[in-house]
Short mmCIF file of C-alpha atoms in Angstrom, two decimals:
data_model
loop_
_atom_site.label_atom_id
_atom_site.label_comp_id
_atom_site.label_asym_id
_atom_site.label_seq_id
_atom_site.Cartn_x
_atom_site.Cartn_y
_atom_site.Cartn_z
CA MET Q 1118 -11.77 -26.25 -6.17
CA LYS Q 1119 -12.97 -23.05 -4.49
CA THR Q 1120 -10.48 -20.81 -2.74
CA ILE Q 1121 -10.93 -17.83 -0.41
CA CYS Q 1122 -8.72 -14.76 -0.76
CA LEU Q 1123 -8.87 -12.95 2.59
CA TYR Q 1124 -7.39 -9.45 2.62
CA PHE Q 1125 -7.18 -6.68 5.25
CA GLU Q 1126 -6.32 -2.99 4.88
CA ILE Q 1127 -4.36 -1.10 7.56
CA HIS Q 1128 -4.47 2.68 7.31
CA GLN Q 1129 -4.53 5.45 9.88
CA ILE Q 1130 -5.99 8.92 9.40
CA ILE Q 1131 -3.57 11.81 10.04
CA HIS Q 1132 -5.69 14.28 12.00
CA LEU Q 1133 -5.28 17.94 11.09
CA LYS Q 1134 -5.47 20.55 13.80
CA ARG Q 1135 -7.68 23.62 13.84
CA TYR Q 1136 -5.87 26.01 11.49
CA ARG Q 1137 -7.22 29.53 11.03
CA PHE Q 1138 -6.70 32.12 8.31
CA PHE Q 1139 -4.37 34.17 10.51
CA ASP Q 1140 -2.10 31.14 10.97
CA ILE Q 1141 -1.16 31.22 7.29
CA GLY Q 1142 2.47 32.23 6.96
CA ALA Q 1143 3.03 32.03 10.72
CA ASP Q 1144 2.54 28.34 11.55
CA HIS Q 1145 3.78 25.58 9.25
CA TYR Q 1146 2.79 22.61 11.44
CA TYR Q 1147 -0.68 21.30 10.61
CA TYR Q 1148 -1.31 18.24 12.78
CA ASP Q 1149 -3.09 17.31 15.98
CA ASP Q 1150 -0.39 15.19 17.63
CA TYR Q 1151 -2.49 14.34 20.67
CA GLU Q 1152 -5.39 13.01 18.60
CA ASN Q 1153 -3.06 11.12 16.26
CA GLU Q 1154 -1.39 9.33 19.18
CA ARG Q 1155 -4.67 8.71 21.00
CA SER Q 1156 -6.45 7.25 17.97
CA ILE Q 1157 -3.65 4.93 16.81
CA THR Q 1158 -2.95 3.57 20.30
CA ASP Q 1159 -6.68 3.00 20.82
CA ILE Q 1160 -7.18 1.14 17.55
CA ALA Q 1161 -4.00 -0.88 18.11
CA GLU Q 1162 -5.21 -2.00 21.52
CA ARG Q 1163 -8.84 -2.66 20.62
CA SER Q 1164 -8.40 -4.05 17.11
CA TYR Q 1165 -5.00 -4.52 15.49
CA MET Q 1166 -3.20 -6.49 18.20
CA PRO Q 1167 -6.04 -8.89 19.12
CA ALA Q 1168 -6.94 -9.40 15.44
CA LEU Q 1169 -3.34 -10.06 14.36
CA THR Q 1170 -2.81 -12.37 17.33
CA ALA Q 1171 -5.90 -14.34 16.28
CA LEU Q 1172 -4.62 -14.60 12.70
CA GLN Q 1173 -1.23 -15.73 14.01
CA GLU Q 1174 -2.92 -18.46 16.06
CA MET Q 1175 -4.86 -19.56 12.97
CA ILE Q 1176 -1.66 -19.92 10.97
CA ALA Q 1177 0.00 -21.82 13.84
CA GLU Q 1178 -2.99 -24.20 13.97
CA HIS Q 1179 -3.58 -24.70 10.25
CA GLY Q 1180 -0.10 -24.16 8.81
CA LYS Q 1181 0.12 -23.41 5.10
CA PHE Q 1182 -3.58 -24.14 4.63
CA PHE Q 1183 -4.59 -20.73 5.97
CA LYS Q 1184 -3.32 -17.66 4.15
CA VAL Q 1185 -4.05 -13.95 4.40
CA ALA Q 1186 -3.00 -10.70 2.72
CA PHE Q 1187 -2.47 -7.16 4.03
CA SER Q 1188 -1.78 -3.74 2.63
CA LEU Q 1189 -0.49 -0.87 4.75
CA SER Q 1190 -0.43 2.75 3.69
CA GLY Q 1191 2.91 4.48 4.17
CA THR Q 1192 1.36 7.13 6.40
CA GLY Q 1193 -0.21 4.35 8.45
CA ILE Q 1194 3.20 2.72 8.87
CA GLU Q 1195 4.62 6.06 10.05
CA GLN Q 1196 1.95 6.32 12.75
CA LEU Q 1197 2.59 2.74 13.86
CA GLU Q 1198 6.34 3.40 13.99
CA MET Q 1199 5.81 6.34 16.33
CA HIS Q 1200 2.96 5.18 18.54
CA ALA Q 1201 2.35 1.41 18.14
CA PRO Q 1202 5.54 -0.39 16.99
CA GLN Q 1203 4.21 -3.63 18.50
CA VAL Q 1204 1.78 -3.86 15.56
CA LEU Q 1205 4.64 -3.80 13.05
CA GLU Q 1206 6.52 -6.40 15.10
CA LYS Q 1207 3.45 -8.64 15.03
CA LEU Q 1208 3.15 -8.22 11.26
CA GLN Q 1209 6.81 -9.17 10.87
CA GLN Q 1210 6.18 -12.31 12.91
CA LEU Q 1211 3.26 -13.14 10.62
CA ASN Q 1212 5.47 -12.52 7.61
CA GLU Q 1213 7.96 -15.11 8.85
CA THR Q 1214 5.30 -17.84 8.68
CA GLY Q 1215 5.25 -17.70 4.86
CA SER Q 1216 1.44 -17.63 4.88
CA VAL Q 1217 1.09 -13.85 4.51
CA GLU Q 1218 1.36 -11.53 1.51
CA PHE Q 1219 1.83 -7.76 1.63
CA LEU Q 1220 0.42 -5.64 -1.20
CA ALA Q 1221 1.35 -2.30 -2.70
CA GLU Q 1222 -0.82 0.81 -2.45
CA PRO Q 1223 -0.30 4.59 -2.58
CA TYR Q 1224 1.93 5.71 0.30
CA SER Q 1225 -0.40 8.61 1.14
CA HIS Q 1226 -3.64 6.64 0.79
CA GLY Q 1227 -4.56 9.47 -1.54
CA LEU Q 1228 -6.30 10.09 -4.84
CA SER Q 1229 -3.23 10.69 -7.02
CA ALA Q 1230 -4.41 8.05 -9.52
CA LEU Q 1231 -7.21 10.45 -10.45
CA ALA Q 1232 -4.96 13.46 -10.93
CA ASN Q 1233 -1.35 12.91 -11.89
CA GLU Q 1234 0.16 9.75 -13.38
CA GLU Q 1235 3.72 10.50 -12.29
CA CYS Q 1236 2.57 11.43 -8.81
CA PHE Q 1237 0.66 8.16 -8.57
CA ALA Q 1238 3.68 6.16 -9.70
CA ALA Q 1239 5.93 7.88 -7.16
CA ASP Q 1240 3.36 7.35 -4.41
CA VAL Q 1241 3.11 3.61 -5.11
CA LYS Q 1242 6.86 3.08 -5.52
CA LYS Q 1243 7.53 4.83 -2.22
CA GLN Q 1244 5.12 2.53 -0.36
CA ALA Q 1245 6.42 -0.59 -2.14
CA ALA Q 1246 9.95 0.29 -1.03
CA LYS Q 1247 8.71 0.68 2.56
CA ILE Q 1248 7.01 -2.73 2.41
CA GLU Q 1249 10.17 -4.33 1.05
CA GLU Q 1250 12.19 -2.68 3.82
CA TYR Q 1251 9.95 -4.18 6.53
CA PHE Q 1252 9.03 -7.54 5.04
CA GLY Q 1253 11.85 -8.35 2.64
CA LYS Q 1254 9.83 -8.75 -0.54
CA LYS Q 1255 8.70 -6.35 -3.23
CA PRO Q 1256 4.90 -6.41 -3.75
CA THR Q 1257 3.61 -7.75 -7.06
CA ILE Q 1258 -0.09 -6.99 -6.49
CA LEU Q 1259 -1.52 -3.47 -6.21
CA ARG Q 1260 -4.42 -2.26 -4.15
CA ASN Q 1261 -5.34 1.38 -4.79
CA SER Q 1262 -6.81 3.59 -2.05
CA SER Q 1263 -10.38 2.43 -1.29
CA LEU Q 1264 -10.07 -0.02 -4.22
CA ILE Q 1265 -10.30 2.89 -6.69
CA TYR Q 1266 -10.01 1.52 -10.22
CA SER Q 1267 -10.66 2.27 -13.88
CA ASP Q 1268 -9.28 0.99 -17.17
CA ASP Q 1269 -6.77 3.85 -17.24
CA ILE Q 1270 -5.62 3.18 -13.67
CA GLY Q 1271 -5.23 -0.49 -14.54
CA ALA Q 1272 -3.02 0.44 -17.47
CA GLN Q 1273 -0.91 2.57 -15.12
CA ALA Q 1274 -0.59 -0.37 -12.71
CA ALA Q 1275 0.51 -2.69 -15.51
CA ALA Q 1276 3.08 -0.12 -16.68
CA LEU Q 1277 4.50 -0.15 -13.14
CA GLY Q 1278 5.05 -3.90 -13.44
CA PHE Q 1279 2.26 -5.23 -11.25
CA LYS Q 1280 0.78 -8.65 -12.06
CA GLY Q 1281 -2.61 -8.05 -10.50
CA MET Q 1282 -4.86 -5.52 -8.83
CA LEU Q 1283 -7.73 -5.63 -6.33
CA THR Q 1284 -10.95 -3.74 -6.92
CA GLU Q 1285 -14.65 -3.74 -6.15
CA GLY Q 1286 -17.12 -6.25 -7.54
CA ALA Q 1287 -19.64 -3.47 -8.17
CA LYS Q 1288 -22.96 -4.51 -9.70
CA HIS Q 1289 -23.08 -1.60 -12.15
CA VAL Q 1290 -19.76 -2.79 -13.61
CA LEU Q 1291 -20.31 -6.55 -13.48
CA GLY Q 1292 -23.90 -6.60 -14.68
CA TRP Q 1293 -24.76 -10.30 -15.09
CA LYS Q 1294 -21.18 -11.39 -14.41
CA SER Q 1295 -19.98 -12.89 -11.12
CA PRO Q 1296 -17.11 -11.51 -8.99
CA HIS Q 1297 -15.97 -15.11 -8.40
CA TYR Q 1298 -13.69 -15.24 -11.44
CA VAL Q 1299 -10.35 -13.74 -12.38
CA TYR Q 1300 -10.68 -10.93 -14.94
CA ASN Q 1301 -8.12 -8.72 -16.68
CA CYS Q 1302 -7.74 -5.02 -17.40
CA ALA Q 1303 -9.36 -4.00 -20.69
CA LEU Q 1304 -6.38 -1.80 -21.63
CA ALA Q 1305 -3.64 -4.07 -20.26
CA PRO Q 1306 -4.53 -7.79 -20.58
CA SER Q 1307 -1.47 -8.82 -18.55
CA LEU Q 1308 -2.94 -7.21 -15.41
CA LYS Q 1309 -5.32 -9.58 -13.65
CA LEU Q 1310 -8.20 -8.28 -11.53
CA LEU Q 1311 -9.55 -9.75 -8.28
CA LEU Q 1312 -13.03 -8.44 -7.45
CA ARG Q 1313 -14.32 -8.09 -3.92
CA ASP Q 1314 -17.49 -10.01 -3.09
CA VAL Q 1315 -19.47 -7.09 -1.70
CA GLU Q 1316 -22.11 -9.06 0.18
CA LEU Q 1317 -19.82 -11.60 1.82
CA SER Q 1318 -17.31 -8.91 2.81
CA ASP Q 1319 -19.89 -6.50 4.23
CA ASP Q 1320 -21.65 -9.29 6.14
CA ILE Q 1321 -18.53 -9.44 8.29
CA SER Q 1322 -17.29 -5.84 8.28
CA LEU Q 1323 -20.62 -3.97 8.45
CA ARG Q 1324 -23.47 -6.24 9.54
CA PHE Q 1325 -22.02 -8.93 11.82
CA ASN Q 1326 -23.15 -7.34 15.11
CA ASN Q 1327 -26.41 -5.85 13.82
CA SER Q 1328 -29.23 -7.67 15.63
CA GLU Q 1329 -31.78 -6.16 13.20
CA TRP Q 1330 -30.09 -7.73 10.19
CA ASP Q 1331 -31.90 -10.69 8.62
CA GLY Q 1332 -28.72 -12.76 8.68
CA TYR Q 1333 -28.06 -12.21 12.40
CA PRO Q 1334 -26.51 -14.11 14.08
CA LEU Q 1335 -23.93 -15.12 11.49
CA PHE Q 1336 -22.17 -18.46 12.08
CA ALA Q 1337 -19.00 -19.62 10.35
CA ASP Q 1338 -20.47 -22.91 9.12
CA ASP Q 1339 -23.44 -21.15 7.49
CA TYR Q 1340 -21.10 -18.58 5.94
CA ILE Q 1341 -18.84 -21.24 4.43
CA THR Q 1342 -21.85 -23.26 3.26
CA ARG Q 1343 -23.02 -20.25 1.24
CA ILE Q 1344 -19.63 -20.18 -0.45
CA ALA Q 1345 -19.68 -23.94 -1.09
CA ASN Q 1346 -23.10 -23.62 -2.72
CA PHE Q 1347 -21.91 -21.21 -5.40
CA PRO Q 1348 -21.78 -22.81 -8.89
CA GLU Q 1349 -18.82 -25.15 -9.27
CA GLU Q 1350 -17.11 -22.98 -11.88
CA GLU Q 1351 -17.11 -19.92 -9.54
CA GLN Q 1352 -13.84 -20.66 -7.80
CA VAL Q 1353 -12.43 -17.37 -6.45
CA ILE Q 1354 -14.07 -15.79 -3.40
CA ASN Q 1355 -12.49 -12.43 -2.53
CA ILE Q 1356 -13.27 -11.16 0.97
CA PHE Q 1357 -11.73 -7.72 1.48
CA MET Q 1358 -12.13 -5.35 4.44
CA GLU Q 1359 -10.34 -3.00 6.83
CA LEU Q 1360 -8.56 -4.75 9.69
CA SER Q 1361 -10.29 -2.33 12.08
CA ALA Q 1362 -13.55 -4.13 11.26
CA LEU Q 1363 -12.30 -6.75 13.72
CA GLY Q 1364 -12.60 -4.92 17.01
CA ILE Q 1365 -13.81 -1.43 16.09
CA ALA Q 1366 -16.65 -1.67 13.55
CA GLN Q 1367 -17.50 -5.06 15.05
CA PRO Q 1368 -16.53 -5.04 18.76
CA LEU Q 1369 -14.63 -7.95 20.25
CA SER Q 1370 -17.61 -8.60 22.51
CA SER Q 1371 -19.57 -9.67 19.40
CA ASN Q 1372 -17.29 -12.75 19.12
CA ILE Q 1373 -16.06 -11.55 15.76
CA LEU Q 1374 -12.63 -13.13 16.30
CA GLU Q 1375 -14.16 -16.47 17.22
CA PHE Q 1376 -16.08 -16.31 13.94
CA ILE Q 1377 -12.90 -15.60 11.97
CA LYS Q 1378 -11.01 -18.38 13.74
CA ALA Q 1379 -13.72 -20.90 12.81
CA LEU Q 1380 -13.56 -20.14 9.07
CA PRO Q 1381 -10.58 -22.41 8.22
CA VAL Q 1382 -12.09 -25.32 10.15
CA CYS Q 1383 -15.39 -25.05 8.29
CA ALA Q 1384 -13.63 -24.46 4.96
CA LYS Q 1385 -11.60 -27.67 5.31
CA GLN Q 1386 -14.78 -29.63 5.84
CA LYS Q 1387 -16.17 -28.28 2.56
CA GLY Q 1388 -12.96 -28.74 0.58
CA ILE Q 1389 -12.40 -24.98 0.27
CA THR Q 1390 -8.83 -23.61 0.42
CA PHE Q 1391 -7.24 -20.22 1.16
CA SER Q 1392 -4.94 -18.38 -1.28
CA THR Q 1393 -3.02 -15.11 -1.44
CA PRO Q 1394 -3.70 -12.66 -4.30
CA SER Q 1395 -0.40 -13.43 -6.05
CA GLU Q 1396 -1.08 -17.18 -5.92
CA ILE Q 1397 -4.44 -16.69 -7.60
CA CYS Q 1398 -2.99 -14.38 -10.26
CA SER Q 1399 -0.19 -16.84 -11.04
CA LYS Q 1400 -2.29 -20.02 -11.08
CA MET Q 1401 -5.62 -18.96 -12.56
CA LYS Q 1402 -6.38 -17.67 -16.03
CA SER Q 1403 -8.55 -14.67 -16.76
CA VAL Q 1404 -12.00 -15.38 -18.14
CA GLY Q 1405 -11.98 -12.09 -20.02
CA ALA Q 1406 -11.58 -8.34 -19.88
CA LEU Q 1407 -13.53 -6.20 -17.43
CA ASN Q 1408 -14.50 -2.86 -18.95
CA VAL Q 1409 -14.42 -0.04 -16.40
CA PRO Q 1410 -14.40 3.28 -18.29
CA ASP Q 1411 -15.66 5.21 -15.24
CA THR Q 1412 -13.86 5.11 -11.91
CA LEU Q 1413 -15.24 2.84 -9.20
CA SER Q 1414 -14.40 2.28 -5.52
CA TRP Q 1415 -15.69 0.32 -2.51
CA VAL Q 1416 -17.32 3.36 -0.85
CA ASP Q 1417 -21.07 4.10 -0.51
CA GLU Q 1418 -23.88 2.61 -2.58
CA GLU Q 1419 -22.74 4.32 -5.78
CA ARG Q 1420 -19.31 2.62 -5.61
CA ASP Q 1421 -17.70 5.61 -7.32
CA VAL Q 1422 -15.54 8.60 -6.30
CA SER Q 1423 -18.38 11.01 -5.51
CA CYS Q 1424 -17.71 10.80 -1.77
CA TRP Q 1425 -14.37 12.58 -2.39
CA LEU Q 1426 -15.08 14.68 -5.49
CA GLY Q 1427 -18.85 14.99 -5.57
CA ASN Q 1428 -19.26 18.69 -4.76
CA PRO Q 1429 -17.56 21.95 -5.84
CA MET Q 1430 -15.71 22.35 -2.51
CA GLN Q 1431 -14.06 18.96 -2.86
CA ARG Q 1432 -13.10 19.52 -6.48
CA GLU Q 1433 -11.70 22.97 -5.67
CA ALA Q 1434 -9.51 21.56 -2.89
CA PHE Q 1435 -8.46 18.58 -5.04
CA ASN Q 1436 -7.51 20.69 -8.05
CA LYS Q 1437 -5.63 23.22 -5.92
CA LEU Q 1438 -3.61 20.50 -4.25
CA TYR Q 1439 -2.55 18.72 -7.43
CA SER Q 1440 -1.86 21.97 -9.28
CA ILE Q 1441 1.50 22.01 -7.46
CA ALA Q 1442 2.28 18.29 -7.76
CA ASP Q 1443 5.15 18.80 -10.22
CA ARG Q 1444 6.64 21.60 -8.17
CA VAL Q 1445 6.58 19.46 -5.04
CA ARG Q 1446 8.40 16.70 -6.90
CA ILE Q 1447 11.07 19.12 -8.17
CA ALA Q 1448 11.57 20.76 -4.75
CA ASN Q 1449 12.12 17.32 -3.13
CA ASP Q 1450 12.30 18.86 0.33
CA PRO Q 1451 11.87 16.30 3.19
CA ARG Q 1452 9.45 18.42 5.22
CA ILE Q 1453 7.47 19.41 2.13
CA ASN Q 1454 7.31 15.76 1.03
CA GLN Q 1455 5.92 14.64 4.39
CA ASP Q 1456 3.25 17.34 4.38
CA TRP Q 1457 2.45 16.42 0.78
CA ASP Q 1458 1.83 12.80 1.80
CA TYR Q 1459 -0.45 13.80 4.66
CA LEU Q 1460 -2.43 16.41 2.71
CA GLN Q 1461 -3.10 13.96 -0.12
CA ALA Q 1462 -4.91 11.49 2.19
CA SER Q 1463 -8.41 10.78 0.87
CA ASN Q 1464 -10.12 11.39 4.23
CA ASN Q 1465 -9.33 15.11 3.93
CA PHE Q 1466 -11.73 15.24 0.99
CA ARG Q 1467 -14.20 12.79 2.49
CA PHE Q 1468 -14.79 15.14 5.42
CA MET Q 1469 -16.09 17.72 2.90
CA THR Q 1470 -18.77 15.45 1.45
CA THR Q 1471 -22.38 16.63 1.45
CA LYS Q 1472 -23.92 13.37 0.24
CA PRO Q 1473 -25.84 11.05 2.59
CA SER Q 1474 -24.29 7.69 3.42
CA ASN Q 1475 -25.45 4.46 5.02
CA VAL Q 1476 -22.12 4.26 6.81
CA GLY Q 1477 -21.67 6.81 9.58
CA LEU Q 1478 -19.01 9.46 8.93
CA ASP Q 1479 -17.06 10.87 11.87
CA ARG Q 1480 -15.82 14.31 10.81
CA GLY Q 1481 -13.69 14.72 13.92
CA ILE Q 1482 -13.11 18.38 14.75
CA TYR Q 1483 -15.31 19.58 11.89
CA ALA Q 1484 -18.86 20.72 12.49
CA SER Q 1485 -19.83 20.59 8.82
CA PRO Q 1486 -18.47 19.93 5.30
CA PHE Q 1487 -17.87 23.66 4.88
CA ASP Q 1488 -15.91 23.73 8.14
CA ALA Q 1489 -13.71 20.89 6.86
CA PHE Q 1490 -13.21 22.70 3.55
CA THR Q 1491 -12.27 26.00 5.21
CA ASN Q 1492 -9.75 24.41 7.56
CA TYR Q 1493 -8.14 22.37 4.79
CA MET Q 1494 -7.91 25.32 2.41
CA ASN Q 1495 -6.24 27.45 5.09
CA ILE Q 1496 -3.60 24.75 5.53
CA LEU Q 1497 -3.28 24.29 1.79
CA GLY Q 1498 -2.79 28.03 1.33
CA ASP Q 1499 0.18 28.00 3.69
CA PHE Q 1500 1.58 24.82 2.14
CA MET Q 1501 1.37 26.23 -1.39
CA SER Q 1502 3.17 29.40 -0.38
CA ARG Q 1503 5.99 27.28 1.10
CA VAL Q 1504 6.25 25.28 -2.13
CA ARG Q 1505 6.37 28.46 -4.20
CA GLY Q 1506 9.08 29.76 -1.91
CA LEU Q 1507 11.21 26.73 -2.76
CA TYR Q 1508 10.33 26.74 -6.42
CA PRO Q 1509 9.42 30.20 -7.80
CA GLU Q 1510 6.02 30.59 -9.43
CA ASP Q 1511 7.33 32.91 -12.16
CA ILE Q 1512 8.68 29.90 -14.04
CA ASP Q 1513 6.05 29.02 -16.61
CA ASN Q 1514 4.84 25.55 -17.56
CA ASP Q 1515 7.13 25.21 -20.58
CA GLU Q 1516 10.19 25.95 -18.47
CA LEU Q 1517 8.88 23.64 -15.76
CA ASN Q 1518 8.41 20.78 -18.21
CA ALA Q 1519 11.87 21.39 -19.67
CA LEU Q 1520 13.38 21.31 -16.21
CA LEU Q 1521 11.50 18.11 -15.37
CA THR Q 1522 12.83 16.50 -18.55
CA THR Q 1523 16.36 17.62 -17.74
CA ILE Q 1524 16.10 16.24 -14.22
CA ARG Q 1525 14.81 12.88 -15.51
CA ASN Q 1526 17.57 12.68 -18.14
CA GLN Q 1527 20.22 13.56 -15.58
CA GLY Q 1528 18.84 10.92 -13.25
CA ASP Q 1529 18.95 8.29 -16.00
CA GLU Q 1530 22.48 9.34 -16.91
CA ILE Q 1531 23.62 9.14 -13.30
CA ASN Q 1532 22.10 5.65 -12.98
CA MET Q 1533 23.90 4.53 -16.14
CA LYS Q 1534 27.19 5.94 -14.91
CA ASP Q 1535 26.71 4.30 -11.50
CA LYS Q 1536 26.19 0.95 -13.20
CA GLU Q 1537 29.26 1.52 -15.39
CA ILE Q 1538 31.35 2.44 -12.34
CA THR Q 1539 30.18 -0.71 -10.56
CA ARG Q 1540 31.06 -2.81 -13.61
CA LEU Q 1541 34.50 -1.23 -13.93
CA GLN Q 1542 35.20 -1.63 -10.22
CA ALA Q 1543 34.38 -5.33 -10.49
CA LYS Q 1544 36.68 -5.60 -13.54
CA VAL Q 1545 39.53 -3.83 -11.71
CA GLU Q 1546 39.11 -6.10 -8.70
CA LYS Q 1547 39.23 -9.16 -10.96
CA MET Q 1548 42.37 -7.88 -12.74
CA GLN Q 1549 43.98 -7.09 -9.39
CA ALA Q 1550 43.25 -10.62 -8.17
CA GLU Q 1551 44.79 -12.10 -11.33
CA GLU Q 1552 47.80 -9.83 -10.95
CA ASP Q 1553 48.28 -10.95 -7.34
CA LYS Q 1554 48.13 -14.60 -8.42
CA LEU Q 1555 50.70 -14.01 -11.19
CA LYS Q 1556 53.00 -12.15 -8.82
CA ALA Q 1557 52.79 -15.00 -6.34
CA LYS Q 1558 53.77 -17.49 -9.08
CA ILE Q 1559 56.76 -15.34 -10.14
CA ASP Q 1560 57.96 -14.98 -6.55
CA LYS Q 1561 57.67 -18.73 -6.10
CA ALA Q 1562 59.60 -19.38 -9.32
CA LYS Q 1563 62.40 -16.99 -8.28
CA ALA Q 1564 62.72 -18.67 -4.89
CA ALA Q 1565 63.14 -22.19 -6.37
CA PRO Q 1566 66.68 -21.74 -8.03
CA LYS Q 1567 68.11 -20.22 -4.85
CA LYS Q 1568 67.18 -23.32 -2.90
CA ALA Q 1569 68.81 -25.54 -5.54
CA ALA Q 1570 71.99 -23.43 -5.53
CA ALA Q 1571 72.21 -23.64 -1.79
CA LYS Q 1572 72.23 -27.46 -1.96
CA LYS Q 1573 75.12 -27.80 -4.55
CA PRO Q 1574 78.03 -26.69 -2.29
CA ALA Q 1575 76.97 -29.29 0.19
CA LYS Q 1576 77.52 -32.03 -2.42
CA LYS Q 1577 81.11 -30.76 -3.19
CA GLU Q 1578 82.01 -30.87 0.51
CA GLU Q 1579 80.77 -34.48 0.65
CA GLN Q 1580 83.03 -35.40 -2.32
CA LYS Q 1581 86.14 -33.81 -0.68
CA ALA Q 1582 85.43 -35.76 2.45
#
């Protein structure tokens, strides 16, 4: 039986302000607060709230039949907390239905998987903890920023304990294979892979309102019929997109929400179900390993990482940023950590791209890729000087690695001692309870003879009488 895995990404760009060379050392705040508030409130009103309300209505109408998955970047959650808390409240309401799954992803929506394994692990764990805080369950499926994946990244995900991972069903990776099966990581067979159906996903997110498209207008019954007509053995249909596709990329006036609402109705008629990623990974077996030696993503025609690291400016900024990753982790300063999350965001590097793209790129305040590079490097220069101020640069790499090892060992030792303290406290409490019970028995036993002795004189008085 065929099943549809419908997944939406929620992420919000943190807009940097215009930051000039002469601001370095004088101004340590890098963000355009007005634009950040304006953009998140706009997208919440035009997309997130109406789209989530529609999905909530679909669950209310179809019950457990309809299921959907989301992933939220940590920085996106922060923006929603400040400017659009109603979106998080709506997501919590959806979570209570039991028909929604929330996935893990890097907190920063950054490229740490391409640079620093420990940084990537910390980034993912931080977001997973945030998801558990809001929705009460730890994610078991990972979705990397922009579906970035390779064999090595898959092995990292498996080492972190994830059961599955989402990525792109790119033609240059699949070859003759179909994305409608469950695969597994070539380096970690326990990690299952769900591959996005590029055409079906982009028909909704990119082409739905394009009157020049051959498939226009797209109707739900035709869409589901295409899925039903796939070979019988092709059972997993992964439709992944940004939630902003519903309302922003495809305006509400295009009837995009009516199309989405009609999907479960049409699917029922064709005997097609809906499943969450974890359900698919737990119920379906892998048909084999997927070899991905080179990194892929869901961006541009190349489906690689060239949109972030394709020119010397991008690579210079990327390498500079992650050259201080270990020092940031050691410093562990709250303000530094927040700036680190925001500066890692992949859009900072995307704005520097010089390659053409079929999808329009809004560079915001930047007039050109070089302008984006210059502004980012000015900010990065100030940020790096602040990090060095907290953690001196004169400590060489050997000393740094030794200190990192010491910190890790101390952390492990503290965790072990905390567990031992907890165990001993429980043991003391148990002994105290037993002692209290024994004391109560002794007191009761001591009280019994006194009562008997008090009764004996009464019997003598009766005899004298």
